[in-house]
Amino acid sequence: MKVRVRFAPSPTGPLHIGGLRTALFNYLFAKKHQGAFVLRVEDTDQSRLVEGAEQYIQDALSWLGIPPDESPAHKGGHGPYRQSERRAIYEEHAMRLVQEGKAYYAFDSTEQLDALRKEAEAKGEKFIYNHNNRDGLHNSLQLSSEETSRLLEEKHPFVIRFKSPADRQLQLDDLIRGRIVIDSNLLDDKILFKSDGFPTYHLANVVDDHLMEISHVIRGEEWLPSLALHYLLYEAFEWEAPQFAHLPLLLKPQGKGKLSKRDGEKGGFPVFPLSWGESTGFKESGYLSNATLNFLALLGWNEGVEQEIYSLDELKQRFDIDRVNKSGARFDVEKLKWFNHHYIQQASNASLAATLQNTQAALSAADLESLEHFVGLVKERESFIADIYTHNTYFFESPSSYDPKALKKQIKEDTPALLAGLAAKLQALEDFKSAGLSDCLASYCEEKNIGLGRVMAPVRLSLVGALKGPSIYEIMAFIGKESSIQRIDNLIQHTS
Ligand code: GLU
């Protein structure tokens, strides 16, 4: 049997990062088994459709580097891939179940059902539309066929409900959770089809998974409660059910409770892969796609070994659904930053320099070769591409202030004079390169019979504005003789 999996989002807004993790696990499973990864757009709930959401989904998958083999944009032999274009198929299947006595028309109005719900609540019970009470309700199981036909002809609003069986212990299998047993008496007669001509999620999802020859349904844990009904639908249609795997929830960074959009707002991290309206995405926040992918792959899956760094190719070979955990996966933003730091170190200086040139207005005219050199000097300390520039702007402009604590500690009475002497020596230096600069400073301190630090720290302060950054000799060589001496003079003026 060929492995075919699908990612089936509803385009009701931007894809949540948890949705992207579901897509990734489907993709990896498909690739591991030389199967197909299908993107099916579940857009039957017309009232919740959001303009641009479908495109967003496709863009997010492309950004992560996990393009579908079949999708609305990339057709295969199992389309259409948008449920709104498959309405006739669902209607035909709903009718088939009605004709076979496995589903029925229900004409109960919302008011009638609300009243029944309230009545049950008043008695401390829960109203469930099923075998317990369907005989007394307004549906085609009770009405004569003439009466049912008349209501349908008169366009009386109706829904088609599934006739859920009584007294059965349903044995459901999940690849991650094992066997789950459900008492069918707890199930209600779920709505499959509405009189507006649209199916509900359950009918459309099962019919499509069958017709699209989906072998494994891998989806979020929030769909576990639908599993019993889906099993019953496969049985009613006399189809073989696919295998199911329900992925663990993504938990808040603190570890308790489901990750929500608000957690991102509170914790200052994105929850959407790409920006959407006011919300900044992972991409725009400076997370690299390979870092995000590596991080997502380990949210709920591990090989049981120390390894944490995985390339996409490795994941395609090693991902195994049997090693997906049941328990929720903590969304640890610090870990994500750690991955980002790692992948920034892996990225070539040339590509980082090109990105900086394109994204930082102040660098748009900078020389690429020297940008590349700059990146090589500072990236070791950085976890975000933008920070490579924003944390190290002193490579391009004089510091606008000095760290007051450092000033107090490092500037002694004789410092301005010492700096002035050094500036004169630097002026005379012909070859303004790192090694020569280092020798120059060392011999100057020897002449003056002082420790290197007496001069080095003030020089750093003059160049950077704080006691941080890479080697001062590299900084001086980068900014050149004129700027270096100018910055030293600036500090002399500031302190004398
Ligand atoms: N349309 C559902 C969603 O939005 C699909 C659930 C499933 O994968 O069965 O997640």
PDB file of C-alpha atoms and ligand atoms in Angstrom, residues 6 8-10 42 201 205 217-219 223 230, ligand 1:
ATOM      1  CA  ARG A   6      -2.723  14.833   4.125  1.00  0.00           C
ATOM      2  CA  ALA A   8      -6.083  19.458   6.025  1.00  0.00           C
ATOM      3  CA  PRO A   9      -6.254  22.970   7.474  1.00  0.00           C
ATOM      4  CA  SER A  10      -9.309  25.197   7.428  1.00  0.00           C
ATOM      5  CA  GLU A  42     -11.098  22.329   4.283  1.00  0.00           C
ATOM      6  CA  TYR A 201     -16.275  18.613   8.812  1.00  0.00           C
ATOM      7  CA  ASN A 205     -13.148  14.761   6.023  1.00  0.00           C
ATOM      8  CA  VAL A 217      -4.379  10.394   9.215  1.00  0.00           C
ATOM      9  CA  ILE A 218      -1.878  12.344  11.317  1.00  0.00           C
ATOM     10  CA  ARG A 219      -3.503  15.284  13.090  1.00  0.00           C
ATOM     11  CA  TRP A 223      -9.444  15.766  16.912  1.00  0.00           C
ATOM     12  CA  HIS A 230     -14.995   8.719  11.930  1.00  0.00           C
TER      13      HIS A 230
HETATM   14  N1  GLU B   1      -9.941  20.910   8.991  1.00  0.00           N
HETATM   15  C1  GLU B   1      -9.427  20.330  10.188  1.00  0.00           C
HETATM   16  C2  GLU B   1      -8.500  21.353  10.831  1.00  0.00           C
HETATM   17  O1  GLU B   1      -8.705  22.486  10.622  1.00  0.00           O
HETATM   18  C3  GLU B   1      -8.728  19.044   9.859  1.00  0.00           C
HETATM   19  C4  GLU B   1      -8.564  18.064  10.980  1.00  0.00           C
HETATM   20  C5  GLU B   1      -8.055  16.765  10.426  1.00  0.00           C
HETATM   21  O2  GLU B   1      -6.867  16.720  10.104  1.00  0.00           O
HETATM   22  O3  GLU B   1      -8.820  15.820  10.315  1.00  0.00           O
HETATM   23  O4  GLU B   1      -7.547  21.072  11.529  1.00  0.00           O
END
